[in-house]
Short mmCIF file of C-alpha atoms in Angstrom, two decimals:
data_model
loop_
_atom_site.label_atom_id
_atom_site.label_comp_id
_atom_site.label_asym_id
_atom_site.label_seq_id
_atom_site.Cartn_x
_atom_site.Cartn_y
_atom_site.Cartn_z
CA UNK A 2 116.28 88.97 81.82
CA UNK A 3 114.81 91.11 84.18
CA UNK A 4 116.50 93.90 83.07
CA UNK A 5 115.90 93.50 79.57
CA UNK A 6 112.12 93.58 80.23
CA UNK A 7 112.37 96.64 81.94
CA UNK A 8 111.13 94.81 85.73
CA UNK A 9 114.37 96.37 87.30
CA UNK A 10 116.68 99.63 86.03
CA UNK A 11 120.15 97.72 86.61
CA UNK A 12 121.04 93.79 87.12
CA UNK A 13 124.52 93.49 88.64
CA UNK A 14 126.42 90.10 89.76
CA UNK A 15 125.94 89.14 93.43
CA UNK A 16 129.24 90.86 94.30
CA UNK A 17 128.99 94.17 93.00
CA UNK A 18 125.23 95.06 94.75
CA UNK A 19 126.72 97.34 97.84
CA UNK A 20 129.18 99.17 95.33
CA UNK A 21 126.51 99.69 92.88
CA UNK A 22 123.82 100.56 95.23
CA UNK A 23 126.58 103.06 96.85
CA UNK A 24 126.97 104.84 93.36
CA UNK A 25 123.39 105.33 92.42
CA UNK A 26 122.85 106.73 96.40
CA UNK A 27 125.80 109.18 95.66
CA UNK A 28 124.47 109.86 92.05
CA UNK A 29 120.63 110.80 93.92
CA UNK A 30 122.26 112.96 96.59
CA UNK A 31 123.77 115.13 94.72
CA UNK A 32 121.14 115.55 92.07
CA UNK A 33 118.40 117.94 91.67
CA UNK A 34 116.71 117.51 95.00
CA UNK A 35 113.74 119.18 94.15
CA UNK A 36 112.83 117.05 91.28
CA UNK A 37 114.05 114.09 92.82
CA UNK A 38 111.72 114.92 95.83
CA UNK A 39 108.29 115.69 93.59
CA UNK A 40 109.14 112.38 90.99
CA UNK A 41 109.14 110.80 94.58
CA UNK A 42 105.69 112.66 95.68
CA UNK A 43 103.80 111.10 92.44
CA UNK A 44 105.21 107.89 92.45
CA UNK A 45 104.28 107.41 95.97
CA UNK A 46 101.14 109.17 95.11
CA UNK A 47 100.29 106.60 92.19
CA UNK A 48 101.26 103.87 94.53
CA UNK A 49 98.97 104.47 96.67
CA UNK A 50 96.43 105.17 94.15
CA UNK A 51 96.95 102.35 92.19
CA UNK A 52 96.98 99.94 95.18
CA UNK A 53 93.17 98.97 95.59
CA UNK A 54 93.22 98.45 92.54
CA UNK A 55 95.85 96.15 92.17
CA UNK A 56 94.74 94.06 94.93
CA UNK A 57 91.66 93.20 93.32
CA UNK A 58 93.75 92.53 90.78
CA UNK A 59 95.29 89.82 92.70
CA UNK A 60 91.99 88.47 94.69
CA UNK A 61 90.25 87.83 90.95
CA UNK A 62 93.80 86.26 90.14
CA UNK A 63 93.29 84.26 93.11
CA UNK A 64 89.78 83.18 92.48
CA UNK A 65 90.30 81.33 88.98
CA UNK A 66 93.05 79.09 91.27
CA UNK A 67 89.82 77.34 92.97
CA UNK A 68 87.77 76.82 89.78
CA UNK A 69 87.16 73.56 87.05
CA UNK A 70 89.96 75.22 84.81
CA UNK A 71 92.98 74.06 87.07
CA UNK A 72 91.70 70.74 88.15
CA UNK A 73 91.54 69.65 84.28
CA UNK A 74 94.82 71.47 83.84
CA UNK A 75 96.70 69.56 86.38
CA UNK A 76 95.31 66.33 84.97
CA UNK A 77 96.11 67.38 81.14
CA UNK A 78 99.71 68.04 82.70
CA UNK A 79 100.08 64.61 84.46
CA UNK A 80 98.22 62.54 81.23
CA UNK A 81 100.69 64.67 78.89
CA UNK A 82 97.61 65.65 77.07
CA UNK A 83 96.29 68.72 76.24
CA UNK A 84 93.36 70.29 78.25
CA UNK A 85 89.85 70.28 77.31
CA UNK A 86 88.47 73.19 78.65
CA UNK A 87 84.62 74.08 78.74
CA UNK A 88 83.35 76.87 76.59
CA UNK A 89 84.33 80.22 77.55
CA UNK A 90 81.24 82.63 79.64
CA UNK A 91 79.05 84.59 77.90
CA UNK A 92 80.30 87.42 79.05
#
């Protein structure tokens, strides 16, 4: 599923990872090193870039864990009911 949702460029069974990981090595090292080595540059550079970013991301992720919304959720889950949640924020 991974792979069909584009989260990974190849899914291969347990037993074939070396192999396959072998062939796409060979297949990069004798490519066009000099566009290999600048698609590397900017994807490192939009790592980096994107990185604060995405870790506030992840702390405002983080902060709806500790709020009214999962208690009630957790309860809805266990009383197989479904969750009454308070009115959204005016935002």
């Amino acid at each position: 599923m991974a792979e069909r949702i584009g989260l990974v460029s190849v899914a291969v069974p347990p037993g074939d990872v070396l192999d396959t990981a072998l062939d796409i090595a060979h297949r990069m090292a004798v490519g066009p090193q000099h566009a290999l080595r600048w698609t590397k540059r900017s994807l490192n550079h939009w790592l980096r870039t994107a990185t604060p970013a995405f870790e506030a991301s992840i702390a405002f992720e983080a902060m709806s864990f500790f709020g009214p919304d999962v208690a009630e959720a957790i309860n809805a889950a266990i009383e197989h009911r479904a969750p009454s949640f308070p009115e959204p924020l005016p935002w």
